[in-house]
Short mmCIF file of C-alpha atoms in Angstrom, two decimals:
data_model
loop_
_atom_site.label_atom_id
_atom_site.label_comp_id
_atom_site.label_asym_id
_atom_site.label_seq_id
_atom_site.Cartn_x
_atom_site.Cartn_y
_atom_site.Cartn_z
CA MET A 190 0.02 -0.05 0.07
CA LYS A 191 1.21 3.42 -0.83
CA PRO A 192 -0.07 6.97 -1.15
CA ALA A 193 -2.05 7.66 -4.28
CA HIS A 194 -0.63 11.18 -4.62
CA ALA A 195 2.85 11.21 -3.18
CA GLN A 196 3.18 15.06 -3.24
CA ARG A 197 0.03 15.43 -1.28
CA PRO A 198 0.33 14.68 2.63
CA ALA A 199 -2.54 12.72 4.16
CA LYS A 200 -5.24 14.67 5.79
CA PRO A 201 -6.46 13.62 9.24
CA LEU A 202 -9.52 11.54 9.17
CA LEU A 203 -11.93 10.97 12.18
CA ILE A 204 -14.43 8.17 11.85
CA VAL A 205 -17.06 8.05 14.63
CA GLY A 206 -19.46 5.16 14.93
CA TRP A 207 -22.80 5.41 16.68
CA ASP A 208 -23.90 1.86 16.69
CA GLY A 209 -27.43 1.54 15.65
CA ALA A 210 -28.15 5.32 14.95
CA THR A 211 -31.17 5.48 12.71
CA PRO A 212 -32.16 8.12 10.06
CA GLU A 213 -35.83 8.18 11.49
CA LEU A 214 -34.34 9.85 14.40
CA VAL A 215 -31.17 11.67 13.33
CA GLU A 216 -33.03 13.58 10.55
CA PRO A 217 -35.52 15.35 12.53
CA TRP A 218 -33.26 15.72 15.60
CA MET A 219 -30.75 17.57 12.99
CA ALA A 220 -33.51 19.56 12.03
CA ASP A 221 -34.85 20.86 15.42
CA GLY A 222 -31.35 21.62 16.93
CA THR A 223 -31.17 18.55 19.14
CA LEU A 224 -27.92 17.34 17.54
CA PRO A 225 -26.01 20.63 16.54
CA ASN A 226 -22.87 19.23 15.97
CA LEU A 227 -23.94 16.55 13.57
CA ALA A 228 -26.02 19.21 11.91
CA ALA A 229 -23.15 21.25 11.39
CA LEU A 230 -21.24 18.32 10.04
CA ALA A 231 -23.77 17.51 7.59
CA LYS A 232 -24.01 21.38 6.48
CA ARG A 233 -20.55 21.44 5.47
CA GLY A 234 -20.73 18.11 3.73
CA ALA A 235 -23.07 15.20 2.99
CA TRP A 236 -25.33 12.76 4.67
CA GLY A 237 -27.91 10.10 3.96
CA PRO A 238 -29.02 6.69 4.82
CA LEU A 239 -26.35 3.85 4.87
CA ARG A 240 -27.37 0.41 3.91
CA SER A 241 -26.10 -2.39 6.04
CA LEU A 242 -25.81 -6.11 5.43
CA VAL A 243 -28.31 -8.96 5.55
CA HIS A 244 -28.51 -9.66 8.25
CA PRO A 245 -27.92 -6.23 9.84
CA LEU A 246 -25.82 -7.59 12.72
CA SER A 247 -23.04 -5.68 14.37
CA PRO A 248 -20.22 -8.54 13.94
CA ALA A 249 -20.88 -8.78 10.34
CA ALA A 250 -21.66 -5.19 9.64
CA TRP A 251 -18.80 -3.59 11.45
CA THR A 252 -16.23 -6.25 10.07
CA SER A 253 -17.49 -5.35 6.56
CA ALA A 254 -17.20 -1.71 7.41
CA PHE A 255 -13.64 -1.93 8.35
CA THR A 256 -12.59 -4.41 5.74
CA GLY A 257 -14.63 -3.51 2.70
CA LEU A 258 -15.27 -7.14 2.35
CA ASN A 259 -18.36 -9.30 2.45
CA PRO A 260 -18.80 -12.12 5.03
CA GLY A 261 -17.97 -14.62 2.57
CA ARG A 262 -14.45 -13.21 2.37
CA HIS A 263 -13.91 -12.00 6.00
CA GLY A 264 -15.74 -14.96 7.68
CA VAL A 265 -17.83 -13.11 10.58
CA TRP A 266 -21.45 -13.54 10.42
CA ASP A 267 -23.00 -13.59 13.96
CA PHE A 268 -22.19 -13.35 17.55
CA GLY A 269 -21.68 -17.15 17.46
CA HIS A 270 -20.30 -19.48 14.73
CA ARG A 271 -20.55 -23.37 14.14
CA ALA A 272 -17.35 -25.02 15.40
CA ASP A 273 -16.17 -26.98 12.11
CA GLY A 274 -17.30 -30.76 12.15
CA THR A 275 -19.70 -30.26 15.11
CA TYR A 276 -23.06 -28.78 15.83
CA ARG A 277 -21.57 -26.68 18.57
CA ILE A 278 -21.72 -22.93 18.56
CA ASP A 279 -18.71 -20.89 19.85
CA PRO A 280 -18.52 -17.33 20.50
CA THR A 281 -17.07 -15.13 17.78
CA ASP A 282 -14.43 -12.45 18.13
CA GLY A 283 -11.99 -10.57 15.83
CA SER A 284 -9.74 -13.91 15.67
CA ARG A 285 -12.23 -15.27 13.25
CA ARG A 286 -11.71 -12.39 10.80
CA ARG A 287 -9.77 -12.70 7.48
CA GLY A 288 -8.63 -9.87 5.46
CA ALA A 289 -6.87 -6.66 6.39
CA ALA A 290 -8.61 -3.97 8.49
CA LEU A 291 -8.60 -0.32 7.44
CA TRP A 292 -6.06 0.55 10.10
CA GLU A 293 -3.86 -2.19 8.96
CA LEU A 294 -3.92 -0.99 5.35
CA ALA A 295 -3.33 2.50 6.54
CA THR A 296 -0.17 1.59 8.67
CA LEU A 297 1.20 -0.29 5.67
CA GLY A 298 1.16 3.03 3.99
CA GLY A 299 3.14 4.64 6.90
CA LEU A 300 0.16 6.31 8.44
CA LYS A 301 -0.70 6.31 12.31
CA SER A 302 -3.86 4.88 13.38
CA LEU A 303 -5.91 5.08 16.56
CA VAL A 304 -8.79 2.49 17.08
CA LEU A 305 -11.01 2.74 20.08
CA GLY A 306 -14.03 0.67 20.74
CA VAL A 307 -14.55 -0.68 17.32
CA PRO A 308 -16.76 -3.97 17.74
CA MET A 309 -15.11 -7.25 16.72
CA ALA A 310 -11.67 -5.71 16.32
CA HIS A 311 -10.27 -7.60 19.20
CA PRO A 312 -7.99 -9.32 19.39
CA THR A 313 -5.77 -7.60 16.87
CA PRO A 314 -1.88 -7.86 16.37
CA GLU A 315 0.64 -5.41 17.22
CA ILE A 316 1.37 -3.21 14.24
CA PRO A 317 3.83 -0.25 14.09
CA GLY A 318 1.98 2.98 14.25
CA LEU A 319 -1.21 1.57 15.91
CA THR A 320 -2.92 2.52 19.06
CA PHE A 321 -5.68 0.23 19.91
CA VAL A 322 -8.44 0.07 22.87
CA PRO A 323 -10.73 -2.96 22.50
CA GLY A 324 -14.54 -2.75 22.20
CA LEU A 325 -17.31 -5.36 21.86
CA GLY A 326 -15.43 -8.71 21.54
CA GLY A 327 -13.06 -7.70 24.40
CA SER A 328 -13.61 -8.72 27.92
CA GLU A 329 -11.12 -6.32 29.55
CA LEU A 330 -8.32 -3.88 28.85
CA GLU A 331 -5.43 -5.67 30.42
CA GLY A 332 -3.65 -7.72 27.68
CA ALA A 333 -5.90 -6.23 24.85
CA THR A 334 -4.43 -2.83 24.21
CA TRP A 335 -1.55 -1.59 21.95
CA PRO A 336 0.72 -0.75 23.47
CA ARG A 337 0.18 -3.01 26.38
CA SER A 338 0.99 -0.24 28.73
CA LEU A 339 -1.90 1.81 27.47
CA ALA A 340 -4.31 -0.16 29.77
CA ALA A 341 -2.67 1.16 32.68
CA GLN A 342 -2.44 4.70 31.47
CA ILE A 343 -6.38 4.65 30.72
CA HIS A 344 -7.12 3.29 34.18
CA ALA A 345 -5.13 6.01 35.67
CA GLU A 346 -7.12 8.66 33.83
CA VAL A 347 -10.64 6.61 34.11
CA PRO A 348 -10.21 3.89 36.80
CA ASP A 349 -13.44 2.14 36.12
CA TYR A 350 -13.45 2.52 32.13
CA PRO A 351 -16.21 0.30 30.92
CA LEU A 352 -16.05 -1.77 27.64
CA ASP A 353 -19.86 -2.04 27.48
CA ALA A 354 -23.12 -1.68 29.47
CA ASN A 355 -26.10 -3.71 29.57
CA ALA A 356 -29.68 -3.29 31.14
CA TYR A 357 -29.59 -6.70 32.73
CA GLU A 358 -27.17 -5.83 35.26
CA HIS A 359 -29.43 -3.26 36.65
CA ALA A 360 -32.88 -3.62 38.41
CA ASP A 361 -33.45 0.12 37.99
CA PRO A 362 -33.47 1.61 34.51
CA ALA A 363 -32.00 4.66 35.92
CA ASP A 364 -28.88 2.78 36.99
CA PHE A 365 -28.49 1.28 33.39
CA LEU A 366 -28.83 4.78 31.90
CA ARG A 367 -26.28 6.01 34.19
CA ALA A 368 -23.96 3.21 33.17
CA CYS A 369 -24.41 4.02 29.49
CA GLU A 370 -23.67 7.79 30.26
CA SER A 371 -20.55 6.84 32.12
CA MET A 372 -19.54 4.55 29.20
CA VAL A 373 -19.92 7.38 26.75
CA ASP A 374 -18.02 9.97 28.92
CA ALA A 375 -15.11 7.50 29.58
CA ARG A 376 -14.73 6.53 25.90
CA THR A 377 -14.89 10.39 24.89
CA ARG A 378 -12.33 11.38 27.44
CA VAL A 379 -9.84 8.73 26.33
CA ALA A 380 -10.35 9.24 22.74
CA GLU A 381 -10.14 12.99 22.85
CA SER A 382 -6.77 12.55 25.17
CA LEU A 383 -5.40 10.08 22.66
CA ILE A 384 -6.12 12.10 19.43
CA ARG A 385 -4.61 15.17 21.01
CA ARG A 386 -1.38 13.43 22.16
CA ASP A 387 -1.00 11.15 19.14
CA GLN A 388 -2.41 13.25 16.26
CA PRO A 389 -3.06 10.18 14.35
CA ASP A 390 -3.80 10.25 10.55
CA LEU A 391 -6.77 7.93 11.13
CA ALA A 392 -8.95 7.86 14.31
CA PHE A 393 -11.78 5.31 14.40
CA VAL A 394 -13.89 5.57 17.53
CA VAL A 395 -17.10 3.57 18.08
CA TYR A 396 -19.92 4.26 20.56
CA VAL A 397 -22.38 1.27 21.33
CA ALA A 398 -24.63 3.10 23.86
CA THR A 399 -27.25 4.13 21.11
CA ASP A 400 -27.76 0.40 20.46
CA ARG A 401 -27.99 -0.52 24.02
CA VAL A 402 -30.45 2.21 24.91
CA GLN A 403 -32.70 1.66 21.87
CA HIS A 404 -32.85 -2.03 22.37
CA ALA A 405 -34.11 -1.39 25.94
CA PHE A 406 -36.31 1.78 25.47
CA TRP A 407 -37.34 1.89 21.97
CA GLY A 408 -41.10 0.84 22.59
CA GLN A 409 -41.30 3.08 25.73
CA ALA A 410 -39.41 6.27 24.63
CA ALA A 411 -40.94 9.48 22.92
CA HIS A 412 -39.27 10.06 19.68
CA PRO A 413 -40.33 11.28 16.22
CA ASP A 414 -41.28 7.64 15.25
CA SER A 415 -43.44 6.86 18.26
CA PRO A 416 -46.98 7.77 19.57
CA GLY A 417 -47.03 11.01 21.57
CA HIS A 418 -48.62 9.31 24.70
CA ARG A 419 -45.24 7.80 25.54
CA GLY A 420 -43.93 11.45 26.62
CA ALA A 421 -45.50 11.00 30.23
CA TRP A 422 -43.20 8.18 30.99
CA ARG A 423 -40.29 8.61 33.57
CA PHE A 424 -37.67 7.54 30.84
CA ALA A 425 -39.38 8.79 27.78
CA ASP A 426 -36.31 11.01 26.80
CA ALA A 427 -33.87 8.23 27.30
CA ILE A 428 -33.02 7.78 23.67
CA LYS A 429 -32.98 11.41 22.80
CA ASP A 430 -30.62 12.00 25.83
CA CYS A 431 -28.13 9.46 24.56
CA TYR A 432 -28.14 10.93 21.06
CA ARG A 433 -27.58 14.44 22.73
CA GLN A 434 -24.63 13.06 24.72
CA LEU A 435 -23.16 11.45 21.58
CA ASP A 436 -23.65 14.72 19.83
CA ALA A 437 -21.66 16.61 22.60
CA ALA A 438 -18.98 14.05 22.47
CA LEU A 439 -18.79 14.42 18.45
CA GLY A 440 -18.13 18.12 19.10
CA ARG A 441 -15.27 17.46 21.40
CA LEU A 442 -13.42 14.71 19.07
CA VAL A 443 -13.99 17.12 16.05
CA GLU A 444 -12.30 19.75 18.01
CA ALA A 445 -9.61 17.50 19.15
CA ALA A 446 -8.90 16.24 15.37
CA GLY A 447 -8.34 19.77 14.21
CA PRO A 448 -9.88 22.04 11.47
CA GLU A 449 -8.00 20.02 8.54
CA ALA A 450 -9.73 16.74 9.52
CA THR A 451 -12.46 15.05 7.43
CA VAL A 452 -15.04 13.66 9.79
CA LEU A 453 -17.36 10.78 9.13
CA VAL A 454 -20.25 9.58 11.35
CA VAL A 455 -21.49 6.00 10.64
CA SER A 456 -23.80 3.65 12.01
CA ASP A 457 -23.66 -0.11 11.29
CA HIS A 458 -27.76 -0.40 11.09
CA GLY A 459 -30.75 1.35 11.97
CA PHE A 460 -33.40 0.89 14.52
CA GLY A 461 -37.26 0.20 14.99
CA ASP A 462 -39.89 -1.61 16.74
CA LEU A 463 -39.61 -5.30 18.04
CA GLU A 464 -42.74 -7.36 18.27
CA GLY A 465 -41.18 -10.57 19.77
CA ASP A 466 -39.06 -13.74 19.07
CA LEU A 467 -39.72 -16.50 16.64
CA TYR A 468 -39.23 -20.19 16.81
CA LEU A 469 -38.40 -21.03 13.15
CA ASN A 470 -37.63 -24.60 14.20
CA SER A 471 -41.38 -25.21 15.00
CA VAL A 472 -41.87 -24.66 11.25
CA LEU A 473 -39.33 -27.32 10.49
CA GLU A 474 -40.63 -29.77 13.07
CA ASP A 475 -44.23 -29.45 11.85
CA ALA A 476 -42.90 -30.17 8.35
CA GLY A 477 -41.35 -33.50 9.57
CA LEU A 478 -37.91 -32.07 8.87
CA LEU A 479 -36.70 -31.67 12.37
CA SER A 480 -36.85 -34.41 15.00
CA ILE A 481 -36.75 -33.44 18.63
CA ASP A 482 -36.61 -35.62 21.69
CA ARG A 483 -39.18 -33.66 23.85
CA GLY A 484 -39.68 -36.37 26.42
CA PRO A 485 -42.33 -36.44 29.27
CA ARG A 486 -41.13 -33.02 30.62
CA SER A 487 -42.85 -31.17 27.81
CA ARG A 488 -46.25 -32.91 27.93
CA LEU A 489 -47.68 -29.63 29.31
CA GLY A 490 -46.27 -27.80 26.31
CA ARG A 491 -47.79 -30.31 23.83
CA LEU A 492 -51.10 -30.06 25.42
CA LEU A 493 -51.25 -26.23 25.40
CA ALA A 494 -49.89 -25.74 22.03
CA PRO A 495 -53.17 -25.10 20.31
CA LEU A 496 -54.13 -22.56 23.27
CA LEU A 497 -50.71 -20.84 23.49
CA ASP A 498 -52.16 -17.71 21.93
CA ARG A 499 -54.82 -17.44 24.49
CA VAL A 500 -53.19 -18.52 27.68
CA PRO A 501 -51.57 -15.91 30.20
CA PRO A 502 -47.94 -15.09 29.59
CA VAL A 503 -47.00 -16.50 32.79
CA LEU A 504 -48.45 -19.94 31.95
CA ARG A 505 -46.47 -19.61 28.43
CA ARG A 506 -43.37 -19.03 30.25
CA ALA A 507 -43.95 -22.06 32.36
CA THR A 508 -44.28 -24.15 29.30
CA GLU A 509 -41.13 -22.49 27.78
CA ALA A 510 -39.06 -23.64 30.86
CA GLU A 511 -39.97 -27.24 29.82
CA ALA A 512 -38.96 -26.74 26.19
CA PRO A 513 -36.00 -28.82 25.23
CA THR A 514 -32.63 -27.60 24.13
CA PHE A 515 -30.59 -27.90 20.99
CA GLY A 516 -29.06 -31.09 22.59
CA SER A 517 -32.42 -32.59 22.36
CA ILE A 518 -32.25 -32.86 18.54
CA GLN A 519 -32.21 -36.21 17.06
CA TRP A 520 -29.73 -35.64 14.31
CA THR A 521 -30.13 -38.97 12.45
CA GLN A 522 -33.75 -37.99 11.76
CA THR A 523 -33.28 -34.42 11.15
CA ARG A 524 -33.06 -32.85 7.72
CA ALA A 525 -32.87 -29.14 8.53
CA TYR A 526 -32.38 -26.80 11.59
CA SER A 527 -32.48 -23.13 12.39
CA ARG A 528 -29.81 -21.57 14.58
CA GLY A 529 -28.60 -18.06 15.34
CA LEU A 530 -29.92 -14.57 15.36
CA PHE A 531 -32.48 -13.09 13.10
CA GLY A 532 -33.33 -16.18 10.80
CA ASN A 533 -31.06 -18.87 9.49
CA VAL A 534 -31.57 -22.30 8.41
CA TRP A 535 -29.08 -25.17 7.69
CA LEU A 536 -29.39 -28.41 6.05
CA ASN A 537 -28.21 -31.42 7.97
CA LEU A 538 -25.94 -32.11 4.88
CA ARG A 539 -24.09 -35.39 4.56
CA GLY A 540 -20.32 -34.82 4.46
CA ARG A 541 -20.64 -31.37 6.17
CA GLU A 542 -22.57 -32.03 9.45
CA PRO A 543 -21.38 -34.90 11.75
CA GLN A 544 -24.56 -36.72 11.19
CA GLY A 545 -25.87 -35.44 8.08
CA ILE A 546 -28.61 -37.25 6.25
CA VAL A 547 -29.37 -34.88 3.21
CA GLU A 548 -27.53 -35.66 -0.02
CA PRO A 549 -25.93 -32.78 -1.56
CA GLY A 550 -27.16 -31.90 -5.10
CA PRO A 551 -30.93 -32.61 -6.24
CA GLU A 552 -31.93 -33.71 -2.91
CA ALA A 553 -30.66 -30.66 -1.18
CA GLU A 554 -31.95 -28.36 -3.69
CA ALA A 555 -35.53 -29.60 -3.51
CA LEU A 556 -35.42 -29.32 0.26
CA LEU A 557 -34.23 -25.84 0.21
CA GLU A 558 -37.12 -24.97 -2.38
CA GLN A 559 -39.51 -26.66 0.11
CA ILE A 560 -38.36 -24.73 3.10
CA THR A 561 -38.43 -21.50 1.13
CA ASP A 562 -41.94 -21.91 0.25
CA ALA A 563 -42.90 -22.85 3.72
CA MET A 564 -41.21 -19.68 5.21
CA LEU A 565 -42.75 -17.37 2.57
CA ALA A 566 -46.25 -18.81 3.45
CA LEU A 567 -46.00 -17.71 7.11
CA ARG A 568 -48.20 -15.01 8.43
CA GLN A 569 -47.87 -12.72 11.38
CA PRO A 570 -50.21 -13.33 14.38
CA ASP A 571 -52.91 -11.18 12.78
CA GLY A 572 -53.23 -13.91 10.16
CA ARG A 573 -53.20 -11.30 7.36
CA ALA A 574 -49.57 -9.84 6.87
CA PRO A 575 -46.89 -11.94 5.66
CA LEU A 576 -44.36 -12.79 8.33
CA VAL A 577 -41.25 -13.08 6.21
CA ASP A 578 -40.05 -10.50 3.69
CA ALA A 579 -37.59 -12.54 1.75
CA VAL A 580 -35.59 -15.92 1.86
CA PHE A 581 -32.18 -15.99 0.30
CA ARG A 582 -29.75 -18.73 -0.40
CA GLY A 583 -26.54 -18.04 1.51
CA ARG A 584 -24.65 -18.47 -1.63
CA ASP A 585 -26.47 -15.87 -3.42
CA LEU A 586 -25.84 -13.10 -0.77
CA TYR A 587 -22.33 -13.79 0.19
CA TRP A 588 -19.14 -14.87 -2.04
CA GLY A 589 -15.59 -15.92 -1.42
CA PRO A 590 -13.60 -18.65 0.03
CA LEU A 591 -15.58 -18.54 3.27
CA ALA A 592 -19.05 -18.47 1.90
CA GLU A 593 -19.61 -22.16 2.40
CA ARG A 594 -19.82 -21.20 6.09
CA ALA A 595 -22.94 -19.18 5.64
CA PRO A 596 -26.31 -20.50 6.40
CA ASP A 597 -28.06 -22.37 3.63
CA LEU A 598 -31.07 -20.18 3.87
CA VAL A 599 -31.16 -16.56 5.13
CA ILE A 600 -34.84 -15.60 6.33
CA VAL A 601 -35.65 -12.05 6.71
CA PRO A 602 -38.55 -11.43 8.86
CA ARG A 603 -40.87 -8.75 8.27
CA ASP A 604 -39.09 -5.48 8.67
CA TYR A 605 -36.97 -7.23 11.39
CA ARG A 606 -39.91 -6.79 13.76
CA TRP A 607 -39.38 -10.41 14.59
CA MET A 608 -36.32 -12.23 15.18
CA THR A 609 -34.90 -15.67 16.30
CA ARG A 610 -32.47 -15.44 19.20
CA SER A 611 -29.41 -17.65 19.99
CA GLY A 612 -29.93 -20.18 22.74
CA ARG A 613 -33.62 -19.83 22.37
CA GLU A 614 -34.23 -21.48 18.98
CA ILE A 615 -36.55 -24.30 20.20
CA GLY A 616 -39.97 -23.48 21.94
CA PRO A 617 -43.03 -25.51 22.85
CA ARG A 618 -44.41 -27.82 20.17
CA GLY A 619 -46.28 -25.81 17.52
CA GLN A 620 -45.40 -22.43 18.80
CA LEU A 621 -44.10 -19.87 16.40
CA PHE A 622 -44.27 -16.70 18.14
CA ASP A 623 -43.27 -15.51 21.74
CA GLU A 624 -42.59 -12.20 23.66
CA ALA A 625 -38.91 -11.01 23.46
CA ALA A 626 -36.61 -13.25 25.75
CA VAL A 627 -34.72 -10.25 27.12
CA ARG A 628 -37.52 -7.64 27.18
CA HIS A 629 -36.12 -5.68 24.40
CA THR A 630 -38.64 -3.48 22.60
CA GLY A 631 -36.29 -2.36 19.74
CA ASN A 632 -34.61 -4.24 17.01
CA HIS A 633 -32.21 -3.42 14.04
CA ARG A 634 -33.19 -2.07 10.67
CA MET A 635 -31.24 -2.18 7.39
CA ASN A 636 -30.62 1.62 7.18
CA GLY A 637 -28.11 3.17 9.32
CA VAL A 638 -26.68 6.73 9.01
CA PHE A 639 -23.82 8.37 7.17
CA VAL A 640 -22.71 11.95 7.99
CA GLY A 641 -19.65 13.35 6.46
CA GLY A 642 -17.90 16.73 6.12
CA GLY A 643 -14.41 18.23 5.51
CA PRO A 644 -11.66 17.92 2.81
CA GLY A 645 -12.68 15.47 0.30
CA ILE A 646 -16.30 15.39 0.72
CA GLU A 647 -18.75 17.07 -1.55
CA GLN A 648 -20.70 19.83 0.03
CA GLY A 649 -24.43 19.65 -0.23
CA ALA A 650 -24.54 16.04 -1.52
CA ARG A 651 -27.74 14.20 -0.45
CA PRO A 652 -27.18 10.57 -1.78
CA ASP A 653 -30.41 8.52 -1.77
CA LEU A 654 -28.65 5.35 -0.28
CA LEU A 655 -24.96 4.65 0.46
CA ARG A 656 -23.34 1.33 1.59
CA LEU A 657 -21.63 0.29 4.68
CA LEU A 658 -19.57 -1.84 2.72
CA ASP A 659 -18.04 1.16 1.08
CA LEU A 660 -16.60 2.76 4.24
CA THR A 661 -12.91 1.29 3.97
CA PRO A 662 -12.22 2.25 0.21
CA THR A 663 -13.92 5.63 0.98
CA ALA A 664 -11.64 6.08 3.88
CA LEU A 665 -8.49 5.06 1.94
CA ALA A 666 -9.40 7.61 -0.69
CA LEU A 667 -9.68 10.34 1.96
CA LEU A 668 -6.34 9.37 3.52
CA GLY A 669 -4.89 9.81 0.02
CA MET A 670 -4.10 6.04 -0.14
CA GLU A 671 -4.49 3.74 -3.20
CA VAL A 672 -7.83 1.96 -3.13
CA PRO A 673 -7.44 -1.92 -3.79
CA ARG A 674 -9.56 -3.03 -6.77
CA PRO A 675 -10.20 -6.46 -5.16
CA LEU A 676 -12.16 -5.04 -2.27
CA ASP A 677 -15.86 -5.64 -2.54
CA GLY A 678 -16.62 -2.08 -1.62
CA VAL A 679 -15.96 0.98 -3.64
CA PRO A 680 -15.46 4.73 -2.91
CA MET A 681 -18.74 6.45 -2.01
CA SER A 682 -20.34 8.79 -4.49
CA VAL A 683 -20.06 11.98 -2.04
CA LEU A 684 -16.22 12.05 -2.58
CA SER A 685 -14.86 15.09 -4.29
CA CYS A 686 -11.25 14.15 -4.03
CA ASP A 687 -9.27 12.15 -6.71
CA VAL A 688 -9.09 8.36 -6.28
CA GLY A 689 -5.84 6.22 -7.02
CA TRP A 690 -6.31 2.50 -7.46
CA THR A 691 -4.06 -0.36 -7.12
CA ASP A 692 -4.50 -4.10 -7.97
CA GLU A 693 -2.89 -5.39 -4.88
CA LEU A 694 -4.86 -6.27 -1.79
CA PRO A 695 -2.62 -7.16 1.33
CA ALA A 696 -3.72 -10.07 3.24
CA GLY A 697 -3.24 -8.49 6.45
CA PRO A 698 -1.45 -9.89 9.52
CA ASP A 699 -2.09 -13.37 10.54
CA PRO A 700 -5.07 -13.87 12.86
CA GLU A 701 -4.67 -13.62 16.57
CA GLU A 702 -5.55 -16.40 18.95
CA ALA A 703 -9.18 -16.13 20.18
CA GLY A 704 -9.83 -14.20 23.44
CA ASP A 705 -11.34 -16.01 26.55
CA PRO A 706 -14.50 -17.79 25.14
CA GLU A 707 -16.27 -18.11 28.58
CA ALA A 708 -15.75 -14.42 29.00
CA LEU A 709 -17.03 -13.71 25.67
CA GLU A 710 -19.98 -15.81 25.95
CA THR A 711 -20.82 -14.16 29.33
CA ARG A 712 -20.76 -10.86 27.71
CA PHE A 713 -22.97 -11.69 24.65
CA ARG A 714 -25.37 -13.03 27.14
CA GLU A 715 -25.43 -9.97 29.23
CA LEU A 716 -26.15 -7.85 26.07
CA GLY A 717 -29.24 -10.29 25.02
CA TYR A 718 -27.64 -11.54 21.92
CA LEU A 719 -27.33 -15.03 23.68
CA VAL A 720 -29.90 -16.43 26.19
#
């Protein structure tokens, strides 16, 4: 990697991630003065919706954002991944990633980078010119920062520096919101200090508080996309207050980066209502494609299955407690199964799964067609509206040497108002719908947010739709680096700078060893991604 314009020094680039920031909130709040710093950035540059990946999950989305590669090439889809040759699901972190990250490409070109709080970036190898602080995917600072001594420096400045916050550690919602505020404040203080101290060419800082607060409060908060009666609730302004705090943090980071810096604010997905959880394995079981040893413990669930929509929630939960686990699946009699977040189906394929019984080729293709038709025929609880927007073959969505690890079918629930949940894929016999297991009222949407301003960004541009996949090539162009043609992403249309190209794409450093899997699984469970 080398500069595209040797005679032109790199301009500083600040990328600020607001995990889950959604255009339905950002647009009106920029207009009414709630987000003055974001509005000022948009005024001197461009802004618009930013399309995520299917599914719009943070591990895949952020990894594609900072590699410019689709999951079939970088290998990260979900918070968990199927262990090769088994039916076991292991937690995912940055050790699963293949392909070079943006900051690795930048440092190969002789630039200095600061990476702070970027999800799924940990563990990362030590690279000359890189300052690294982990985010989601890390469990603690010690042994995870570059340089290693940085952890002690951060704790000296912010003794209780948090990597994340979640609602389930706090009985009182007010305590959870205070934890989120402290997390944002700590991240801002450290990022501002490191930007001023190191003056990096690239600073990439991600805040996850927007995602955490919207998951917990979307259905109860008063915001431009909600009914007005929610305004009387004690925490009605929780989401708005979180955005306000992030906007103030943005102002501090922009000032620290200096007047010559280009600034991009991006989110990995948007947000909207969550109706509840799905048991797609019920569809497969009813079709005779999935065999579960339910045993005598689930008799109550079988008896109540036809009445579950009419029994009290407490009784539904009692039958759910008797529901079998994934270990109850009789694999030698199972042809397909659903696992993971949002909606995925795998065939129990001979030669791939340990006890596969489905023959690759025509038999598998016919089975995929059968399951696709069954999923598209599903209806929401009102019986009228379709439950599923689309069913994709994994091989059609993803491409590359790792695409074979993708789900065989990717099921998109209607506007992502419903979702499957890791660790809760099997419910009482015959039950398709249930309330959200972790009391979430908000869920991801496909369109996130892009706002950019400064040198290299066209002022006044209002694109209809940009792609998250294009962030890395866009950033390289803004840094004055050559953009590798082999990337899946391309520079965004909002650029006003020249773009230099190269046919070379460095592979990046060898993957690091995975972090502590037990600590990682615990963190994902605390966040509600696993139950």
